[in-house]
PDB file of C-alpha atoms in Angstrom:
ATOM      1  CA  MET A   1      24.572  21.640 -48.586  1.00  0.00           C
ATOM      2  CA  SER A   2      25.084  25.365 -48.788  1.00  0.00           C
ATOM      3  CA  ASP A   3      26.647  26.942 -51.849  1.00  0.00           C
ATOM      4  CA  PRO A   4      30.354  27.378 -51.048  1.00  0.00           C
ATOM      5  CA  ALA A   5      30.242  30.675 -52.871  1.00  0.00           C
ATOM      6  CA  ALA A   6      27.481  32.072 -50.667  1.00  0.00           C
ATOM      7  CA  SER A   7      28.153  35.593 -49.464  1.00  0.00           C
ATOM      8  CA  ASN A   8      28.986  36.640 -45.969  1.00  0.00           C
ATOM      9  CA  GLY A   9      26.230  39.015 -44.886  1.00  0.00           C
ATOM     10  CA  SER A  10      28.507  41.622 -43.355  1.00  0.00           C
ATOM     11  CA  SER A  11      31.438  41.838 -45.766  1.00  0.00           C
ATOM     12  CA  GLY A  12      30.165  40.365 -49.008  1.00  0.00           C
ATOM     13  CA  ALA A  13      33.295  38.196 -49.159  1.00  0.00           C
ATOM     14  CA  PRO A  14      32.907  34.577 -50.275  1.00  0.00           C
ATOM     15  CA  ARG A  15      32.169  32.267 -47.393  1.00  0.00           C
ATOM     16  CA  HIS A  16      33.662  28.821 -47.901  1.00  0.00           C
ATOM     17  CA  HIS A  17      32.061  25.847 -46.244  1.00  0.00           C
ATOM     18  CA  ARG A  18      33.878  22.807 -44.983  1.00  0.00           C
ATOM     19  CA  PRO A  19      32.650  19.636 -46.728  1.00  0.00           C
ATOM     20  CA  LYS A  20      30.566  17.382 -44.557  1.00  0.00           C
ATOM     21  CA  PRO A  21      32.850  14.617 -43.215  1.00  0.00           C
ATOM     22  CA  PHE A  22      32.193  11.180 -44.645  1.00  0.00           C
ATOM     23  CA  ALA A  23      30.934   8.688 -42.090  1.00  0.00           C
ATOM     24  CA  PRO A  24      31.190   5.302 -43.804  1.00  0.00           C
ATOM     25  CA  ILE A  25      28.552   3.459 -41.822  1.00  0.00           C
ATOM     26  CA  ASP A  26      26.871   2.750 -45.132  1.00  0.00           C
ATOM     27  CA  PHE A  27      27.026   3.871 -48.738  1.00  0.00           C
ATOM     28  CA  GLU A  28      24.198   6.354 -48.229  1.00  0.00           C
ATOM     29  CA  PRO A  29      26.205   9.337 -46.904  1.00  0.00           C
ATOM     30  CA  PHE A  30      28.037   9.862 -50.180  1.00  0.00           C
ATOM     31  CA  ALA A  31      26.703   7.686 -52.945  1.00  0.00           C
ATOM     32  CA  GLY A  32      25.162   9.676 -55.746  1.00  0.00           C
ATOM     33  CA  GLY A  33      24.937  12.828 -53.684  1.00  0.00           C
ATOM     34  CA  ALA A  34      24.779  16.192 -55.434  1.00  0.00           C
ATOM     35  CA  ASP A  35      28.042  18.064 -55.768  1.00  0.00           C
ATOM     36  CA  PRO A  36      28.459  21.859 -55.885  1.00  0.00           C
ATOM     37  CA  ALA A  37      29.034  23.198 -59.381  1.00  0.00           C
ATOM     38  CA  ARG A  38      32.163  25.120 -58.519  1.00  0.00           C
ATOM     39  CA  VAL A  39      35.340  23.172 -57.873  1.00  0.00           C
ATOM     40  CA  SER A  40      38.624  24.772 -56.955  1.00  0.00           C
ATOM     41  CA  GLU A  41      41.589  24.545 -59.290  1.00  0.00           C
ATOM     42  CA  ALA A  42      43.562  23.006 -56.425  1.00  0.00           C
ATOM     43  CA  ALA A  43      41.258  19.974 -56.328  1.00  0.00           C
ATOM     44  CA  HIS A  44      41.862  19.265 -60.002  1.00  0.00           C
ATOM     45  CA  LEU A  45      45.613  19.789 -59.731  1.00  0.00           C
ATOM     46  CA  ALA A  46      45.823  17.478 -56.713  1.00  0.00           C
ATOM     47  CA  ALA A  47      43.831  14.763 -58.501  1.00  0.00           C
ATOM     48  CA  GLN A  48      45.929  15.050 -61.654  1.00  0.00           C
ATOM     49  CA  ALA A  49      49.162  14.914 -59.667  1.00  0.00           C
ATOM     50  CA  LEU A  50      48.048  11.865 -57.697  1.00  0.00           C
ATOM     51  CA  VAL A  51      47.003   9.872 -60.748  1.00  0.00           C
ATOM     52  CA  ARG A  52      50.135  10.893 -62.641  1.00  0.00           C
ATOM     53  CA  ARG A  53      52.316   9.892 -59.669  1.00  0.00           C
ATOM     54  CA  GLY A  54      50.803   6.429 -59.606  1.00  0.00           C
ATOM     55  CA  ARG A  55      50.829   5.868 -63.349  1.00  0.00           C
ATOM     56  CA  ASP A  56      54.418   7.113 -63.806  1.00  0.00           C
ATOM     57  CA  SER A  57      55.756   4.679 -61.223  1.00  0.00           C
ATOM     58  CA  ASP A  58      56.224   0.931 -61.553  1.00  0.00           C
ATOM     59  CA  ASP A  59      56.965   0.560 -57.847  1.00  0.00           C
ATOM     60  CA  PRO A  60      54.212  -1.450 -56.106  1.00  0.00           C
ATOM     61  CA  LYS A  61      55.073   0.326 -52.853  1.00  0.00           C
ATOM     62  CA  VAL A  62      54.013   3.633 -54.413  1.00  0.00           C
ATOM     63  CA  THR A  63      50.701   2.129 -55.504  1.00  0.00           C
ATOM     64  CA  LYS A  64      50.151   0.695 -52.030  1.00  0.00           C
ATOM     65  CA  ARG A  65      50.776   4.097 -50.422  1.00  0.00           C
ATOM     66  CA  LEU A  66      48.322   5.763 -52.808  1.00  0.00           C
ATOM     67  CA  VAL A  67      45.663   3.142 -52.111  1.00  0.00           C
ATOM     68  CA  LYS A  68      46.090   3.630 -48.370  1.00  0.00           C
ATOM     69  CA  LEU A  69      46.206   7.421 -48.608  1.00  0.00           C
ATOM     70  CA  ALA A  70      42.861   7.823 -46.861  1.00  0.00           C
ATOM     71  CA  ASP A  71      43.889   5.336 -44.152  1.00  0.00           C
ATOM     72  CA  GLU A  72      47.017   7.335 -43.367  1.00  0.00           C
ATOM     73  CA  GLN A  73      45.785  10.896 -43.915  1.00  0.00           C
ATOM     74  CA  GLY A  74      42.185  10.351 -42.859  1.00  0.00           C
ATOM     75  CA  LEU A  75      39.153  10.343 -45.121  1.00  0.00           C
ATOM     76  CA  ASP A  76      38.318  13.874 -43.982  1.00  0.00           C
ATOM     77  CA  ALA A  77      41.518  15.045 -45.669  1.00  0.00           C
ATOM     78  CA  ILE A  78      40.402  13.454 -48.937  1.00  0.00           C
ATOM     79  CA  ALA A  79      36.982  15.022 -48.492  1.00  0.00           C
ATOM     80  CA  GLU A  80      38.599  18.424 -48.040  1.00  0.00           C
ATOM     81  CA  MET A  81      40.148  18.090 -51.483  1.00  0.00           C
ATOM     82  CA  TRP A  82      37.500  16.336 -53.522  1.00  0.00           C
ATOM     83  CA  ALA A  83      34.129  15.672 -51.863  1.00  0.00           C
ATOM     84  CA  GLU A  84      32.554  18.817 -53.298  1.00  0.00           C
ATOM     85  CA  SER A  85      33.885  18.251 -56.819  1.00  0.00           C
ATOM     86  CA  PRO A  86      31.377  17.418 -59.572  1.00  0.00           C
ATOM     87  CA  ALA A  87      30.810  13.681 -59.769  1.00  0.00           C
ATOM     88  CA  ARG A  88      31.802  13.569 -63.433  1.00  0.00           C
ATOM     89  CA  SER A  89      35.272  15.019 -62.991  1.00  0.00           C
ATOM     90  CA  LEU A  90      38.657  13.522 -62.127  1.00  0.00           C
ATOM     91  CA  PRO A  91      38.611  14.660 -58.481  1.00  0.00           C
ATOM     92  CA  GLY A  92      34.956  13.642 -58.162  1.00  0.00           C
ATOM     93  CA  ALA A  93      35.693  10.190 -59.559  1.00  0.00           C
ATOM     94  CA  LEU A  94      38.713   9.748 -57.275  1.00  0.00           C
ATOM     95  CA  TRP A  95      36.644  10.761 -54.263  1.00  0.00           C
ATOM     96  CA  ARG A  96      34.102   8.071 -55.089  1.00  0.00           C
ATOM     97  CA  LEU A  97      36.797   5.424 -55.483  1.00  0.00           C
ATOM     98  CA  TYR A  98      38.315   6.288 -52.108  1.00  0.00           C
ATOM     99  CA  ALA A  99      34.947   6.620 -50.377  1.00  0.00           C
ATOM    100  CA  LEU A 100      33.677   3.317 -51.743  1.00  0.00           C
ATOM    101  CA  ARG A 101      36.837   1.593 -50.541  1.00  0.00           C
ATOM    102  CA  ALA A 102      36.481   3.174 -47.088  1.00  0.00           C
ATOM    103  CA  ALA A 103      32.851   2.079 -46.808  1.00  0.00           C
ATOM    104  CA  THR A 104      33.764  -1.442 -47.856  1.00  0.00           C
ATOM    105  CA  MET A 105      36.702  -1.712 -45.470  1.00  0.00           C
ATOM    106  CA  GLN A 106      34.659  -0.551 -42.497  1.00  0.00           C
ATOM    107  CA  ASN A 107      31.468  -2.460 -43.359  1.00  0.00           C
ATOM    108  CA  SER A 108      32.727  -5.477 -45.243  1.00  0.00           C
ATOM    109  CA  GLU A 109      30.332  -7.961 -43.654  1.00  0.00           C
ATOM    110  CA  ARG A 110      27.287  -5.860 -44.473  1.00  0.00           C
ATOM    111  CA  ILE A 111      28.511  -5.083 -47.978  1.00  0.00           C
ATOM    112  CA  SER A 112      29.118  -8.778 -48.646  1.00  0.00           C
ATOM    113  CA  VAL A 113      25.491  -9.499 -47.721  1.00  0.00           C
ATOM    114  CA  TYR A 114      24.296  -6.882 -50.216  1.00  0.00           C
ATOM    115  CA  PHE A 115      26.702  -8.139 -52.877  1.00  0.00           C
ATOM    116  CA  LYS A 116      25.575 -11.750 -52.478  1.00  0.00           C
ATOM    117  CA  ALA A 117      21.934 -10.682 -52.699  1.00  0.00           C
ATOM    118  CA  GLY A 118      22.535  -8.869 -55.978  1.00  0.00           C
ATOM    119  CA  ARG A 119      25.151 -10.936 -57.802  1.00  0.00           C
ATOM    120  CA  ASP A 120      22.897 -13.606 -59.325  1.00  0.00           C
ATOM    121  CA  THR A 121      20.600 -11.041 -60.927  1.00  0.00           C
ATOM    122  CA  ALA A 122      23.309  -8.548 -61.897  1.00  0.00           C
ATOM    123  CA  GLN A 123      25.480 -11.219 -63.491  1.00  0.00           C
ATOM    124  CA  VAL A 124      27.277  -8.974 -65.978  1.00  0.00           C
ATOM    125  CA  SER A 125      28.113  -6.384 -63.335  1.00  0.00           C
ATOM    126  CA  HIS A 126      29.173  -9.173 -60.997  1.00  0.00           C
ATOM    127  CA  VAL A 127      31.725 -10.374 -63.561  1.00  0.00           C
ATOM    128  CA  VAL A 128      32.981  -6.841 -64.308  1.00  0.00           C
ATOM    129  CA  ALA A 129      33.390  -6.037 -60.604  1.00  0.00           C
ATOM    130  CA  GLY A 130      35.665  -9.058 -60.281  1.00  0.00           C
ATOM    131  CA  ALA A 131      34.989 -10.294 -56.773  1.00  0.00           C
ATOM    132  CA  ALA A 132      36.474 -13.636 -55.772  1.00  0.00           C
ATOM    133  CA  GLU A 133      34.136 -16.488 -54.900  1.00  0.00           C
ATOM    134  CA  PRO A 134      32.506 -16.819 -52.507  1.00  0.00           C
ATOM    135  CA  PRO A 135      32.174 -13.040 -52.027  1.00  0.00           C
ATOM    136  CA  GLY A 136      32.601 -12.794 -48.271  1.00  0.00           C
ATOM    137  CA  ALA A 137      33.870  -9.887 -46.182  1.00  0.00           C
ATOM    138  CA  ASP A 138      37.550 -10.541 -46.948  1.00  0.00           C
ATOM    139  CA  GLU A 139      36.808 -10.826 -50.666  1.00  0.00           C
ATOM    140  CA  MET A 140      35.005  -7.468 -50.572  1.00  0.00           C
ATOM    141  CA  LYS A 141      38.082  -5.848 -49.008  1.00  0.00           C
ATOM    142  CA  GLN A 142      40.404  -7.458 -51.531  1.00  0.00           C
ATOM    143  CA  MET A 143      38.236  -6.293 -54.405  1.00  0.00           C
ATOM    144  CA  ALA A 144      38.084  -2.718 -53.062  1.00  0.00           C
ATOM    145  CA  ASP A 145      41.883  -2.648 -52.811  1.00  0.00           C
ATOM    146  CA  ALA A 146      42.284  -4.139 -56.285  1.00  0.00           C
ATOM    147  CA  ILE A 147      39.925  -1.619 -57.879  1.00  0.00           C
ATOM    148  CA  LEU A 148      41.670   1.381 -56.349  1.00  0.00           C
ATOM    149  CA  SER A 149      45.093  -0.082 -57.142  1.00  0.00           C
ATOM    150  CA  GLY A 150      44.013  -0.391 -60.763  1.00  0.00           C
ATOM    151  CA  ALA A 151      43.386   3.347 -60.902  1.00  0.00           C
ATOM    152  CA  PHE A 152      47.133   3.858 -60.435  1.00  0.00           C
ATOM    153  CA  ASP A 153      48.862   0.812 -61.921  1.00  0.00           C
ATOM    154  CA  GLY A 154      46.319  -0.278 -64.527  1.00  0.00           C
ATOM    155  CA  ASP A 155      43.739   1.264 -66.833  1.00  0.00           C
ATOM    156  CA  PHE A 156      42.000   4.103 -65.032  1.00  0.00           C
ATOM    157  CA  ASP A 157      38.780   3.680 -67.023  1.00  0.00           C
ATOM    158  CA  VAL A 158      38.676  -0.018 -66.138  1.00  0.00           C
ATOM    159  CA  ALA A 159      38.991   0.823 -62.432  1.00  0.00           C
ATOM    160  CA  LEU A 160      36.077   3.224 -62.752  1.00  0.00           C
ATOM    161  CA  GLU A 161      33.966   0.651 -64.589  1.00  0.00           C
ATOM    162  CA  ARG A 162      34.751  -2.039 -62.026  1.00  0.00           C
ATOM    163  CA  SER A 163      33.729   0.337 -59.244  1.00  0.00           C
ATOM    164  CA  ALA A 164      30.518   1.184 -61.112  1.00  0.00           C
ATOM    165  CA  ALA A 165      29.736  -2.511 -61.540  1.00  0.00           C
ATOM    166  CA  PHE A 166      30.369  -3.069 -57.836  1.00  0.00           C
ATOM    167  CA  CYS A 167      27.881  -0.276 -57.056  1.00  0.00           C
ATOM    168  CA  ARG A 168      25.269  -1.835 -59.326  1.00  0.00           C
ATOM    169  CA  VAL A 169      25.548  -5.276 -57.733  1.00  0.00           C
ATOM    170  CA  VAL A 170      25.328  -3.848 -54.215  1.00  0.00           C
ATOM    171  CA  ALA A 171      22.445  -1.564 -55.223  1.00  0.00           C
ATOM    172  CA  LEU A 172      20.485  -4.493 -56.620  1.00  0.00           C
ATOM    173  CA  GLY A 173      21.198  -6.478 -53.469  1.00  0.00           C
ATOM    174  CA  GLN A 174      19.928  -3.628 -51.319  1.00  0.00           C
ATOM    175  CA  ALA A 175      16.768  -3.373 -53.418  1.00  0.00           C
ATOM    176  CA  THR A 176      16.200  -7.131 -53.160  1.00  0.00           C
ATOM    177  CA  ILE A 177      16.617  -7.120 -49.386  1.00  0.00           C
ATOM    178  CA  ALA A 178      14.392  -4.038 -49.117  1.00  0.00           C
ATOM    179  CA  ASP A 179      11.597  -5.847 -50.956  1.00  0.00           C
ATOM    180  CA  SER A 180      11.869  -8.778 -48.552  1.00  0.00           C
ATOM    181  CA  ALA A 181      11.927  -6.536 -45.477  1.00  0.00           C
ATOM    182  CA  GLU A 182       9.200  -4.118 -46.548  1.00  0.00           C
ATOM    183  CA  HIS A 183       6.440  -5.566 -44.383  1.00  0.00           C
ATOM    184  CA  ALA A 184       8.602  -6.555 -41.414  1.00  0.00           C
ATOM    185  CA  ASN A 185      10.612  -3.330 -41.158  1.00  0.00           C
ATOM    186  CA  GLU A 186       9.336  -0.547 -43.362  1.00  0.00           C
ATOM    187  CA  GLY A 187      11.861   2.000 -42.102  1.00  0.00           C
ATOM    188  CA  HIS A 188      14.840  -0.216 -42.856  1.00  0.00           C
ATOM    189  CA  ALA A 189      13.403  -1.120 -46.252  1.00  0.00           C
ATOM    190  CA  SER A 190      12.965   2.559 -47.134  1.00  0.00           C
ATOM    191  CA  LYS A 191      16.549   3.330 -46.160  1.00  0.00           C
ATOM    192  CA  LEU A 192      17.880   0.482 -48.280  1.00  0.00           C
ATOM    193  CA  THR A 193      15.765   1.534 -51.244  1.00  0.00           C
ATOM    194  CA  ARG A 194      17.013   5.110 -50.996  1.00  0.00           C
ATOM    195  CA  SER A 195      20.626   3.933 -50.732  1.00  0.00           C
ATOM    196  CA  SER A 196      20.113   1.625 -53.713  1.00  0.00           C
ATOM    197  CA  HIS A 197      18.901   4.509 -55.872  1.00  0.00           C
ATOM    198  CA  GLN A 198      21.859   6.644 -54.823  1.00  0.00           C
ATOM    199  CA  LEU A 199      24.311   3.868 -55.653  1.00  0.00           C
ATOM    200  CA  VAL A 200      22.835   3.481 -59.123  1.00  0.00           C
ATOM    201  CA  LYS A 201      23.404   7.202 -59.642  1.00  0.00           C
ATOM    202  CA  THR A 202      27.000   6.790 -58.448  1.00  0.00           C
ATOM    203  CA  ALA A 203      27.458   3.906 -60.895  1.00  0.00           C
ATOM    204  CA  GLU A 204      26.197   6.091 -63.730  1.00  0.00           C
ATOM    205  CA  ASP A 205      28.591   8.877 -62.757  1.00  0.00           C
ATOM    206  CA  LEU A 206      31.547   6.477 -62.651  1.00  0.00           C
ATOM    207  CA  GLU A 207      30.613   5.009 -66.036  1.00  0.00           C
ATOM    208  CA  HIS A 208      30.390   8.502 -67.522  1.00  0.00           C
ATOM    209  CA  ALA A 209      33.791   9.343 -66.022  1.00  0.00           C
ATOM    210  CA  ALA A 210      35.289   6.162 -67.514  1.00  0.00           C
ATOM    211  CA  ASN A 211      34.045   7.099 -70.966  1.00  0.00           C
ATOM    212  CA  ALA A 212      35.347  10.651 -70.566  1.00  0.00           C
ATOM    213  CA  TRP A 213      38.770   9.284 -69.567  1.00  0.00           C
ATOM    214  CA  ARG A 214      38.931   7.178 -72.737  1.00  0.00           C
ATOM    215  CA  LEU A 215      38.112  10.285 -74.784  1.00  0.00           C
ATOM    216  CA  GLY A 216      40.762  12.313 -72.945  1.00  0.00           C
ATOM    217  CA  GLU A 217      38.075  14.575 -71.513  1.00  0.00           C
ATOM    218  CA  LEU A 218      38.158  13.747 -67.796  1.00  0.00           C
ATOM    219  CA  ASP A 219      39.809  16.600 -65.895  1.00  0.00           C
TER     220      ASP A 219
END
């Protein structure tokens, strides 16, 4: 992605680039992707205001509206605010929570297959993620809602750690399926392996953000 601060050839004025829209056909389009170094002050203020709004309210209707923000406003609107923020920042972490939920909601059957393939090996992460048993498509949706809800009505660092654990289980499932499919469908196996690596990076970013939140350093 081009540097948003790249110069316009004729005027020398900053040329801002629209973030690439998120197409949640899989985790690959966003998971672990590199973020531009510069993030606007507006992105941070919006993220801070949103989290504060949720945490200051004890009304479950407020939490529900915040969870469904991307459903109502469109994920592109969320991307406009936060998709180019550094991964290890409050807006970057929020973007990943919303994007992971969107991917899960739109691909719950596929995600449940990955989750099932990874849960027995990634047992600790499976427990931390907190999926109901058996982890079918509906359970994946419920877990995605619960994780994002927890960012507003629970402990924000716990929500980030649950999301990271979810990424690790799915990543391991993708890697396991890729190994099985390597000879039969090399292209598909390569795509799954690449997505698995990206999800592990996303998990690491979310875990770092959770630790920074506990230290009062996530902004």
